[in-house]
Amino acid sequence: MTVRVRFAPSPTGYPHIGNVRTVVFNWLFARQQHGAFVLRIEDTDQERFVRDALRVIEDSLQWLGLDWDEGPGKGGNCGPYVQSQRLQIYQQKAEELVSMGKAYRCNCSQERLDTIREAMRAEGKTPMYDGLCRDKPAGAVSKDESHVIRLKVPREGITTFHDVLRGDISIENALLDDQILLKSDGFPTYHLAVVVDDHMMQISHVMRGDDWIPSTPKRILIYQAFGWTPPIFIHVPLVLGADGKKLGKRHGATSVDEFRRAGYLPEALVNFLALLGWSPGEGEQQEIFSREELIARFDIAHINLAPAVFSYDKLDWMNGQYIRKMGEEELLERLIPYWQDAGLIETPVATETLPTLRILVPLVQERLTTLRDVVALTDFVFQEVAEPPVEALVGKAMTVEQSLEAILAVQRLLGGLVQFAPDSMEEPMRSLAKELGLKPGQLFGIVRNAVTGKAVSPPLFGSIQAVGRERTLKRLETAEHVLVAHIEATKAA
RNA sequence: GCCCCCAUCGUCUAGUCUGGUUAGGACACAGGCCUUUCAAGCCUGGUACAUGGGUUCAAAUCCCGUUGGGGGCACCA
């Protein structure tokens, strides 16, 4: 069998990480089976349509490297792949069901529906349509008046479908509503459109969140009404937020685009998502998998059934792992947009800025959790730093006078260096510390505060080199003034 | 309320199908080493089979109940 799977988002919002995890599963499966991964846009809800959602969906998939074989921008033999361009198909199919007696027209008003639902809820029953129009003679509701088309769900019996992971799942038909297939605006509902499209697009496997399980029997009935064979169903567990609820808009940064902006690498995100609800099993202890390894090893049988809580801790760790094993040139390329977005460097990058960036990359590589972390880590190189408070310039167990002496000595040392590079700084600085009767850490600490404006920074000598001789000396001078001012103020008091 | 699904460390999970393990790994956490800060890296440690009944020589594993969690019940997808 040719494997054909699809991702069928609705352009009512941006793709969030829970859905994307399921997309990853589909994509891996398609690639492994040399099948097709189809992107289909389910824009049948006119009211909730979000203008740029389609673009963001495409961008997000592209950024993640989850390429589609058929769909918007790609074409294919089963198009169009946007449901709003397939309205005649759905209308025709709905009419077919009406003429076969499997569906009927209903002109009940919204108010009536609300009323009966409320009444049923009050009785403690599942709210559903009472079937008023179902029992009317054919033609009682005119084709020309405003109406919907509903499926005539059998009143008795049980509908069963097979799920690859859970086996057979059954529900009593009496519990199923006479679902609407075609809305009064001529658009299909999800249930009709998805069945028609999955069938016409020859989708072989439907892999999606298990929140769809309860509505699957409805769709089975539609397949049966048409006399079609349903696809193979694989319901995968949902991704939950830290609060244990289905991941959604209320969980903060959950859209793919936000992960990109936050500085996560697409390859790390894909790796992480693949392992959220799936594992290679068989005692495998590897955690970092290349895209090729994931494609080769993914298997449906090892998908876990319990929902998974999305936690940033492991993603952060994994992102760091990817950053650390990256080549320096590549990391540089990837970091540049973050420096630019923060306004620390020019766009495009000036030629004279590059050497500074090249100094910084190896210094930050093992200190980054996300790419964006580079901003806070290196901002002192690109912008002026605030005048440090005197406490920051006086090391532990040191006097202010000692600090001043040290700062002055460092000024002389760095000012006189022939090569302004870490290798030329380290030994003299260590000797200097010894001469001053200080531990290296004491000396380096106050110099760090003076030059970077931070108590915590990338390695000191590389940082000094990146700041440059002139600005380093200027910052040391500022530190000198702070110390002198403090000494004089103390004397005066 | 009704229906459906699920249940191993705090989190992601291996092990469950085909009963016999000191219940393994990763993240996080704690301690240590390294060290110019912070990281990274290395070492060590604690923490889990929801619960009650079966079946069996033997149950995380098979069966039933309970509890807990999640999801679904639209002219939304």
Short mmCIF file of N, CA and C in Angstrom, two decimals, chain A residues 282-375:
data_model
loop_
_atom_site.label_atom_id
_atom_site.label_comp_id
_atom_site.label_asym_id
_atom_site.label_seq_id
_atom_site.Cartn_x
_atom_site.Cartn_y
_atom_site.Cartn_z
N GLU A 282 13.11 -0.79 22.97
CA GLU A 282 14.17 -1.79 22.93
C GLU A 282 15.41 -1.38 23.71
N GLY A 283 15.19 -0.64 24.78
CA GLY A 283 16.30 -0.29 25.64
C GLY A 283 17.23 0.76 25.08
N GLU A 284 16.84 1.38 24.00
CA GLU A 284 17.68 2.42 23.40
C GLU A 284 17.89 3.56 24.40
N GLN A 285 19.15 3.98 24.53
CA GLN A 285 19.43 5.04 25.50
C GLN A 285 19.87 6.34 24.85
N GLN A 286 19.95 6.33 23.54
CA GLN A 286 20.32 7.56 22.83
C GLN A 286 19.17 8.56 22.92
N GLU A 287 19.51 9.84 22.99
CA GLU A 287 18.49 10.89 23.07
C GLU A 287 18.57 11.83 21.86
N ILE A 288 19.78 12.01 21.38
CA ILE A 288 19.97 12.93 20.26
C ILE A 288 19.94 12.13 18.97
N PHE A 289 18.97 12.45 18.13
CA PHE A 289 18.82 11.72 16.88
C PHE A 289 18.79 12.70 15.72
N SER A 290 19.57 12.39 14.70
CA SER A 290 19.51 13.22 13.50
C SER A 290 18.18 12.97 12.81
N ARG A 291 17.86 13.85 11.90
CA ARG A 291 16.62 13.71 11.15
C ARG A 291 16.57 12.35 10.44
N GLU A 292 17.71 11.95 9.88
CA GLU A 292 17.77 10.68 9.14
C GLU A 292 17.54 9.51 10.09
N GLU A 293 18.14 9.60 11.28
CA GLU A 293 17.94 8.52 12.25
C GLU A 293 16.48 8.43 12.66
N LEU A 294 15.85 9.57 12.86
CA LEU A 294 14.44 9.56 13.26
C LEU A 294 13.58 8.93 12.17
N ILE A 295 13.86 9.30 10.93
CA ILE A 295 13.10 8.73 9.81
C ILE A 295 13.29 7.23 9.79
N ALA A 296 14.50 6.79 9.98
CA ALA A 296 14.79 5.36 9.89
C ALA A 296 14.15 4.59 11.04
N ARG A 297 14.10 5.21 12.22
CA ARG A 297 13.71 4.45 13.40
C ARG A 297 12.27 4.63 13.85
N PHE A 298 11.62 5.68 13.37
CA PHE A 298 10.25 5.93 13.83
C PHE A 298 9.35 4.72 13.57
N ASP A 299 8.56 4.38 14.54
CA ASP A 299 7.58 3.32 14.31
C ASP A 299 6.34 3.59 15.16
N ILE A 300 5.21 3.33 14.55
CA ILE A 300 3.94 3.63 15.19
C ILE A 300 3.75 2.80 16.46
N ALA A 301 4.25 1.58 16.45
CA ALA A 301 4.02 0.68 17.57
C ALA A 301 4.58 1.21 18.88
N HIS A 302 5.60 2.05 18.82
CA HIS A 302 6.19 2.55 20.06
C HIS A 302 5.65 3.90 20.50
N ILE A 303 4.55 4.32 19.90
CA ILE A 303 3.94 5.55 20.38
C ILE A 303 3.26 5.24 21.71
N ASN A 304 3.55 6.08 22.68
CA ASN A 304 2.99 5.90 24.02
C ASN A 304 1.52 6.30 24.02
N LEU A 305 0.74 5.70 24.88
CA LEU A 305 -0.70 6.02 24.89
C LEU A 305 -1.05 7.14 25.85
N ALA A 306 -0.23 7.38 26.83
CA ALA A 306 -0.55 8.39 27.83
C ALA A 306 -0.15 9.77 27.31
N PRO A 307 -0.92 10.78 27.64
CA PRO A 307 -0.56 12.13 27.20
C PRO A 307 0.76 12.58 27.81
N ALA A 308 1.47 13.42 27.09
CA ALA A 308 2.79 13.87 27.54
C ALA A 308 2.76 15.34 27.93
N VAL A 309 3.37 15.65 29.03
CA VAL A 309 3.48 17.04 29.46
C VAL A 309 4.67 17.70 28.78
N PHE A 310 4.42 18.81 28.16
CA PHE A 310 5.51 19.54 27.51
C PHE A 310 6.26 20.34 28.55
N SER A 311 7.55 20.04 28.69
CA SER A 311 8.34 20.79 29.65
C SER A 311 9.58 21.33 28.95
N TYR A 312 9.91 22.54 29.29
CA TYR A 312 11.01 23.20 28.60
C TYR A 312 12.38 22.68 29.01
N ASP A 313 12.48 22.06 30.19
CA ASP A 313 13.80 21.68 30.71
C ASP A 313 14.60 20.83 29.72
N LYS A 314 13.95 19.79 29.24
CA LYS A 314 14.69 18.88 28.37
C LYS A 314 14.94 19.49 27.00
N LEU A 315 13.97 20.28 26.54
CA LEU A 315 14.16 20.97 25.26
C LEU A 315 15.36 21.91 25.36
N ASP A 316 15.45 22.62 26.48
CA ASP A 316 16.57 23.53 26.68
C ASP A 316 17.90 22.78 26.62
N TRP A 317 17.93 21.67 27.32
CA TRP A 317 19.14 20.84 27.33
C TRP A 317 19.48 20.38 25.92
N MET A 318 18.47 19.91 25.22
CA MET A 318 18.70 19.39 23.88
C MET A 318 19.15 20.48 22.93
N ASN A 319 18.55 21.65 23.06
CA ASN A 319 18.95 22.77 22.22
C ASN A 319 20.42 23.08 22.45
N GLY A 320 20.83 23.08 23.72
CA GLY A 320 22.23 23.32 24.06
C GLY A 320 23.14 22.26 23.44
N GLN A 321 22.69 21.03 23.44
CA GLN A 321 23.49 19.96 22.85
C GLN A 321 23.73 20.22 21.37
N TYR A 322 22.68 20.65 20.68
CA TYR A 322 22.83 20.93 19.25
C TYR A 322 23.74 22.13 19.02
N ILE A 323 23.60 23.14 19.86
CA ILE A 323 24.44 24.33 19.69
C ILE A 323 25.91 23.96 19.89
N ARG A 324 26.17 23.12 20.86
CA ARG A 324 27.55 22.80 21.18
C ARG A 324 28.25 21.96 20.12
N LYS A 325 27.48 21.18 19.42
CA LYS A 325 28.16 20.33 18.43
C LYS A 325 28.18 20.96 17.04
N MET A 326 27.71 22.18 16.98
CA MET A 326 27.67 22.88 15.70
C MET A 326 29.03 23.48 15.37
N GLY A 327 29.36 23.60 14.09
CA GLY A 327 30.61 24.25 13.70
C GLY A 327 30.53 25.75 14.00
N GLU A 328 31.69 26.37 14.24
CA GLU A 328 31.68 27.78 14.63
C GLU A 328 31.12 28.69 13.55
N GLU A 329 31.44 28.41 12.30
CA GLU A 329 30.93 29.26 11.22
C GLU A 329 29.41 29.17 11.14
N GLU A 330 28.90 27.96 11.30
CA GLU A 330 27.46 27.79 11.22
C GLU A 330 26.77 28.49 12.39
N LEU A 331 27.37 28.33 13.56
CA LEU A 331 26.79 28.99 14.73
C LEU A 331 26.78 30.50 14.52
N LEU A 332 27.87 31.01 13.97
CA LEU A 332 27.95 32.44 13.68
C LEU A 332 26.78 32.88 12.80
N GLU A 333 26.57 32.15 11.72
CA GLU A 333 25.48 32.47 10.80
C GLU A 333 24.12 32.47 11.51
N ARG A 334 23.97 31.51 12.41
CA ARG A 334 22.68 31.37 13.09
C ARG A 334 22.48 32.43 14.17
N LEU A 335 23.60 32.93 14.72
CA LEU A 335 23.49 33.91 15.80
C LEU A 335 23.23 35.32 15.27
N ILE A 336 23.76 35.59 14.09
CA ILE A 336 23.68 36.95 13.55
C ILE A 336 22.27 37.54 13.59
N PRO A 337 21.24 36.80 13.17
CA PRO A 337 19.89 37.40 13.22
C PRO A 337 19.46 37.83 14.63
N TYR A 338 19.94 37.12 15.63
CA TYR A 338 19.54 37.46 17.00
C TYR A 338 20.24 38.72 17.48
N TRP A 339 21.53 38.85 17.10
CA TRP A 339 22.22 40.10 17.42
C TRP A 339 21.55 41.27 16.69
N GLN A 340 21.15 40.99 15.46
CA GLN A 340 20.52 42.06 14.67
C GLN A 340 19.16 42.45 15.23
N ASP A 341 18.36 41.46 15.57
CA ASP A 341 17.03 41.75 16.11
C ASP A 341 17.12 42.57 17.39
N ALA A 342 18.18 42.35 18.15
CA ALA A 342 18.33 43.08 19.40
C ALA A 342 18.93 44.46 19.16
N GLY A 343 19.27 44.73 17.92
CA GLY A 343 19.84 46.04 17.59
C GLY A 343 21.29 46.20 18.02
N LEU A 344 21.97 45.08 18.25
CA LEU A 344 23.37 45.17 18.70
C LEU A 344 24.33 45.33 17.53
N ILE A 345 23.97 44.79 16.38
CA ILE A 345 24.81 44.93 15.20
C ILE A 345 23.96 45.36 14.02
N GLU A 346 24.64 45.78 12.95
CA GLU A 346 23.96 46.32 11.78
C GLU A 346 23.37 45.20 10.91
N THR A 347 22.42 45.63 10.04
CA THR A 347 21.88 44.73 9.04
C THR A 347 22.03 45.41 7.69
N PRO A 348 22.76 44.87 6.76
CA PRO A 348 23.57 43.65 6.90
C PRO A 348 24.81 43.89 7.77
N VAL A 349 25.43 42.82 8.15
CA VAL A 349 26.58 42.91 9.04
C VAL A 349 27.74 43.63 8.35
N ALA A 350 28.28 44.63 9.03
CA ALA A 350 29.42 45.35 8.46
C ALA A 350 30.66 44.45 8.51
N THR A 351 31.49 44.57 7.51
CA THR A 351 32.69 43.73 7.43
C THR A 351 33.55 43.88 8.67
N GLU A 352 33.61 45.09 9.20
CA GLU A 352 34.50 45.30 10.35
C GLU A 352 33.93 44.73 11.64
N THR A 353 32.65 44.35 11.61
CA THR A 353 32.05 43.75 12.81
C THR A 353 32.37 42.26 12.91
N LEU A 354 32.53 41.62 11.77
CA LEU A 354 32.72 40.17 11.75
C LEU A 354 33.84 39.65 12.63
N PRO A 355 35.02 40.27 12.61
CA PRO A 355 36.09 39.74 13.48
C PRO A 355 35.68 39.69 14.95
N THR A 356 34.95 40.69 15.39
CA THR A 356 34.48 40.70 16.78
C THR A 356 33.54 39.53 17.02
N LEU A 357 32.63 39.29 16.06
CA LEU A 357 31.69 38.18 16.21
C LEU A 357 32.43 36.85 16.26
N ARG A 358 33.48 36.77 15.45
CA ARG A 358 34.24 35.51 15.43
C ARG A 358 34.98 35.28 16.74
N ILE A 359 35.35 36.35 17.43
CA ILE A 359 35.96 36.19 18.75
C ILE A 359 34.92 35.64 19.71
N LEU A 360 33.69 36.15 19.58
CA LEU A 360 32.66 35.81 20.56
C LEU A 360 32.09 34.40 20.42
N VAL A 361 31.98 33.95 19.19
CA VAL A 361 31.30 32.66 18.98
C VAL A 361 31.86 31.52 19.84
N PRO A 362 33.17 31.28 19.80
CA PRO A 362 33.67 30.18 20.64
C PRO A 362 33.50 30.46 22.13
N LEU A 363 33.46 31.72 22.51
CA LEU A 363 33.29 32.04 23.93
C LEU A 363 31.89 31.72 24.42
N VAL A 364 30.90 31.91 23.54
CA VAL A 364 29.52 31.71 23.98
C VAL A 364 28.99 30.31 23.68
N GLN A 365 29.67 29.60 22.82
CA GLN A 365 29.11 28.33 22.32
C GLN A 365 28.67 27.40 23.44
N GLU A 366 29.47 27.25 24.46
CA GLU A 366 29.06 26.30 25.50
C GLU A 366 28.27 26.98 26.61
N ARG A 367 27.94 28.24 26.39
CA ARG A 367 27.16 28.97 27.39
C ARG A 367 25.73 29.26 26.94
N LEU A 368 25.41 28.86 25.73
CA LEU A 368 24.09 29.17 25.19
C LEU A 368 23.11 28.03 25.43
N THR A 369 21.93 28.40 25.89
CA THR A 369 20.84 27.43 25.91
C THR A 369 20.02 27.64 24.65
N THR A 370 19.73 28.89 24.37
CA THR A 370 19.06 29.22 23.11
C THR A 370 19.93 30.23 22.37
N LEU A 371 19.70 30.36 21.09
CA LEU A 371 20.48 31.30 20.30
C LEU A 371 20.30 32.72 20.82
N ARG A 372 19.10 33.01 21.27
CA ARG A 372 18.83 34.38 21.72
C ARG A 372 19.60 34.74 22.97
N ASP A 373 20.04 33.73 23.71
CA ASP A 373 20.83 34.01 24.92
C ASP A 373 22.08 34.82 24.60
N VAL A 374 22.51 34.77 23.34
CA VAL A 374 23.74 35.47 22.98
C VAL A 374 23.60 36.97 23.22
N VAL A 375 22.38 37.46 23.15
CA VAL A 375 22.15 38.89 23.31
C VAL A 375 22.57 39.34 24.71
#
